[in-house]
Short mmCIF file of C-alpha atoms in Angstrom, two decimals:
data_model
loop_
_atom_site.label_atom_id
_atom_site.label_comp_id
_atom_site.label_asym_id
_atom_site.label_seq_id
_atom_site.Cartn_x
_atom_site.Cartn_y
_atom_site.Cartn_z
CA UNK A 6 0.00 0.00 0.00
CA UNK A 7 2.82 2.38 0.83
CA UNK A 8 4.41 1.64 -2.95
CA UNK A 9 1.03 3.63 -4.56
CA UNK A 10 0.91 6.56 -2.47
CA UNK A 11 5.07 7.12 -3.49
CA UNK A 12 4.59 6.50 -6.67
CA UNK A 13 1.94 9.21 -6.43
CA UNK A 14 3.93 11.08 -4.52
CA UNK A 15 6.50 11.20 -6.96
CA UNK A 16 4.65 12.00 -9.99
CA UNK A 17 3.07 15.10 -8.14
CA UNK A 18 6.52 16.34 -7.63
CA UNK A 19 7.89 15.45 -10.91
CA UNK A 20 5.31 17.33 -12.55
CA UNK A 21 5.91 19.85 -10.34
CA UNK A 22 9.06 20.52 -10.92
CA UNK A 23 8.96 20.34 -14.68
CA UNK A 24 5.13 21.63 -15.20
CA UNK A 25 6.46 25.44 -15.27
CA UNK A 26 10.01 27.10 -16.02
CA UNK A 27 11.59 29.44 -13.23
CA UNK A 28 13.34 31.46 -15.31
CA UNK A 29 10.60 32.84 -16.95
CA UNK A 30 8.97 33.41 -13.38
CA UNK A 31 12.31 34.99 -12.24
CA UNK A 32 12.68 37.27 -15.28
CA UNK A 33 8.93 38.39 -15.19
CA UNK A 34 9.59 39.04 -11.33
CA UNK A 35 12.86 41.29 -12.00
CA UNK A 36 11.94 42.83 -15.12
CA UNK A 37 10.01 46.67 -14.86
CA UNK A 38 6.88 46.50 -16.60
CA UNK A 39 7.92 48.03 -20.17
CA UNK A 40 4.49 49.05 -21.31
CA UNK A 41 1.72 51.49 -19.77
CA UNK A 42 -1.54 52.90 -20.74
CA UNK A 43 -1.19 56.61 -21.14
CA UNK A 44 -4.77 58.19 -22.25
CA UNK A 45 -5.16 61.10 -23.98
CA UNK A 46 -5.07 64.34 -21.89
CA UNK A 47 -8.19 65.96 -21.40
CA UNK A 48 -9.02 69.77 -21.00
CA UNK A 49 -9.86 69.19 -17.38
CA UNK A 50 -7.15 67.20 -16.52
CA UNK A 51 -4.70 70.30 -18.09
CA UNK A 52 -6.58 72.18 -15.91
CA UNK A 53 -6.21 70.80 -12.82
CA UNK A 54 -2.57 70.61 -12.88
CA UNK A 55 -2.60 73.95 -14.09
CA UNK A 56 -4.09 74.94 -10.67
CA UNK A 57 -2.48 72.87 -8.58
CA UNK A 58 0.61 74.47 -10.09
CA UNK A 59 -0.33 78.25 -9.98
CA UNK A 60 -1.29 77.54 -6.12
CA UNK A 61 2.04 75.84 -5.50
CA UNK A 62 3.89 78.70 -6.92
CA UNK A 63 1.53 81.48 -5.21
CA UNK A 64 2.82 80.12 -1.64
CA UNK A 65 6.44 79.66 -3.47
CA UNK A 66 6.55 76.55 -4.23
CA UNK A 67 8.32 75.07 -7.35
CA UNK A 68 6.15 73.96 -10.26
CA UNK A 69 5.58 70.10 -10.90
CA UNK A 70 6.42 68.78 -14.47
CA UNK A 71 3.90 65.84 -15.77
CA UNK A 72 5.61 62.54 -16.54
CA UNK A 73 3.69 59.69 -18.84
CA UNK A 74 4.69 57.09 -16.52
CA UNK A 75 2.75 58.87 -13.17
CA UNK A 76 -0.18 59.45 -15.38
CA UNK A 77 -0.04 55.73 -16.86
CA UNK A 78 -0.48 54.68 -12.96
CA UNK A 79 -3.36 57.56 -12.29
CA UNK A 80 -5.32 56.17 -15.01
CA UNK A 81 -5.13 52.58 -13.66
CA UNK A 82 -6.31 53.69 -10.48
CA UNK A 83 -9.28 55.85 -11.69
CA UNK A 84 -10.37 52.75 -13.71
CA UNK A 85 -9.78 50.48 -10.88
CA UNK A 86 -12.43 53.04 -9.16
CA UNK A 87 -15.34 53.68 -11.36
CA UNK A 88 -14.76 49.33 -11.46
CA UNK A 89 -15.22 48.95 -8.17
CA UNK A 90 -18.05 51.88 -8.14
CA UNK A 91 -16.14 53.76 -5.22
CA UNK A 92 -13.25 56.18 -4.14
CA UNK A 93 -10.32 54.58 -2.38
CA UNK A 94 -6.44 54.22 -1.83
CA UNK A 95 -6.36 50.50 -2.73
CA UNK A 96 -3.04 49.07 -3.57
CA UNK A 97 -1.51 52.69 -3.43
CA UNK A 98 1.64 50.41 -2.31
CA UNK A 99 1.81 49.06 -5.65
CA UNK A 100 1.75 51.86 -7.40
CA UNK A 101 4.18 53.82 -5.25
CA UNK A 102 6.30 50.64 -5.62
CA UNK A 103 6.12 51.24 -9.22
CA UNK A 104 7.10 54.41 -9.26
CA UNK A 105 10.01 53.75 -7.13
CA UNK A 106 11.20 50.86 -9.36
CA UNK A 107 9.98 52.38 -12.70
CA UNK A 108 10.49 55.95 -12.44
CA UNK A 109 13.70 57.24 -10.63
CA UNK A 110 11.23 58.18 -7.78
CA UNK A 111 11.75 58.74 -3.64
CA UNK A 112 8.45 59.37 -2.58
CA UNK A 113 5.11 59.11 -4.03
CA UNK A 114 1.75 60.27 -2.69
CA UNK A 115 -1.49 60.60 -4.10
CA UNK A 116 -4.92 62.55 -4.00
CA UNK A 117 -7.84 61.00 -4.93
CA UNK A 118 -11.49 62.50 -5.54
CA UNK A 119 -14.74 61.82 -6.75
CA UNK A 120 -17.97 63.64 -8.38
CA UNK A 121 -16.76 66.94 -8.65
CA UNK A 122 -17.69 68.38 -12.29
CA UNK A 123 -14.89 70.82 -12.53
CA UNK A 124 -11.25 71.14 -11.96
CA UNK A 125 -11.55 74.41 -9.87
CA UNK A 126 -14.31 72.07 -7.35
CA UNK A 127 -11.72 69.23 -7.49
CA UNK A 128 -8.73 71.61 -6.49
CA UNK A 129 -10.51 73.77 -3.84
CA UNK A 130 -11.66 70.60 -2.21
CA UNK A 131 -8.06 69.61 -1.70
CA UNK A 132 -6.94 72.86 -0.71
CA UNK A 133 -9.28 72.99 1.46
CA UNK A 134 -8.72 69.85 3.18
CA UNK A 135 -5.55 69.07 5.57
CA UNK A 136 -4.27 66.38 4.50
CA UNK A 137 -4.61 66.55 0.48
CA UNK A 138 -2.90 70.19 0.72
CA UNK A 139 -0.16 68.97 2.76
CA UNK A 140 0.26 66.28 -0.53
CA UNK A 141 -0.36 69.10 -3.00
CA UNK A 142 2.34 71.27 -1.03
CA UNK A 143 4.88 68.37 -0.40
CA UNK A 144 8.45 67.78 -1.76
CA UNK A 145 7.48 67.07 -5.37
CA UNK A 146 8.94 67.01 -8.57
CA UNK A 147 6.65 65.75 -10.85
CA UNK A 148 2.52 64.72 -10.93
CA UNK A 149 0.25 64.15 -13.22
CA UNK A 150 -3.65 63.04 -13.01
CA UNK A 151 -5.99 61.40 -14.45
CA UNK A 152 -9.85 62.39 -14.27
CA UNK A 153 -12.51 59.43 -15.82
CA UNK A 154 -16.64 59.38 -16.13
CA UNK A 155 -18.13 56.46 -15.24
CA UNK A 156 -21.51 55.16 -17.42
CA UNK A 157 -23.33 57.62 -14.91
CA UNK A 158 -21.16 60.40 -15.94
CA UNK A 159 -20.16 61.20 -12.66
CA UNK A 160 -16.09 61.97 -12.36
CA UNK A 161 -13.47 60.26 -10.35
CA UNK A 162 -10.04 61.92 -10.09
CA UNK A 163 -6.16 60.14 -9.40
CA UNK A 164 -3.69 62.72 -9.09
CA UNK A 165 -0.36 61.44 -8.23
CA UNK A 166 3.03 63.29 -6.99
CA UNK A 167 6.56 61.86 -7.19
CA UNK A 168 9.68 63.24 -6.21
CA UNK A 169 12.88 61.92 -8.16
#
């Protein structure tokens, strides 16, 4: 009886072992994700950065450049939103992990908002609150955003700061 349950034994770990290569695991583990969605920029979305940058430099702070790569993780948040039909910071680790891997970056912080209908509501609201000024007014170097309808056509809003 013992002889069946090796010799299933062994065939489990036999096809184990040769069912799946690890270098291909290992190289898509160490290898930065080469390709990103980057949507094109809408008027609001120029807009809000625009803001956000004419307040920063009002209180004398530098101006933040845009960079493809910060809006390419934006966008997958704000679609990972209306998805999920709510705001949130889910897996905000991955994307700041991302950026840290994928973009020269140090830090990375993010503001997130939902069904405001312009980009001056959208900005006030984070002026106006604590905790997303103290992001708009941090150690930055770059940002970008990304601002998506849902089927309702209510907005939902990623804007994401990095500092390389």
């Amino acid at each position: 009886m013992k002889s069946p349950i090796r010799v299933i034994y062994i065939a489990c770990m036999v096809m184990l072992f040769f069912s799946c290569s690890s270098e291909n695991v290992d190289d898509d583990l160490n290898s930065p994700i080469k390709e990103f969605t980057v949507p094109e920029v809408k008027s609001i979305e120029v807009e809000i950065l625009e803001r956000i940058n004419n307040y920063r430099a009002s209180i004398g702070l530098s101006v933040l450049e845009t960079l493809d790569i910060v809006k390419s993780q934006a966008y997958s948040h704000t679609e990972y939103m209306i998805k999920e039909n709510q705001i949130s910071h889910d897996y905000f680790h991955a994307r700041k992990s991302y950026l840290l891997t994928n973009a020269g970056a140090n830090s990375v912080a993010e503001n997130v908002g939902y069904g405001y209908s312009s980009a001056e509501s959208v900005v006030n609201a984070w002026i106006k609150s604590d905790s997303h000024r103290e992001t708009i007014e941090g150690d930055f170097t770059n940002f970008d955003i990304s601002a998506e309808q849902n089927e309702d056509g209510v907005m939902y809003f990623t804007n994401i700061f990095i500092k390389k």
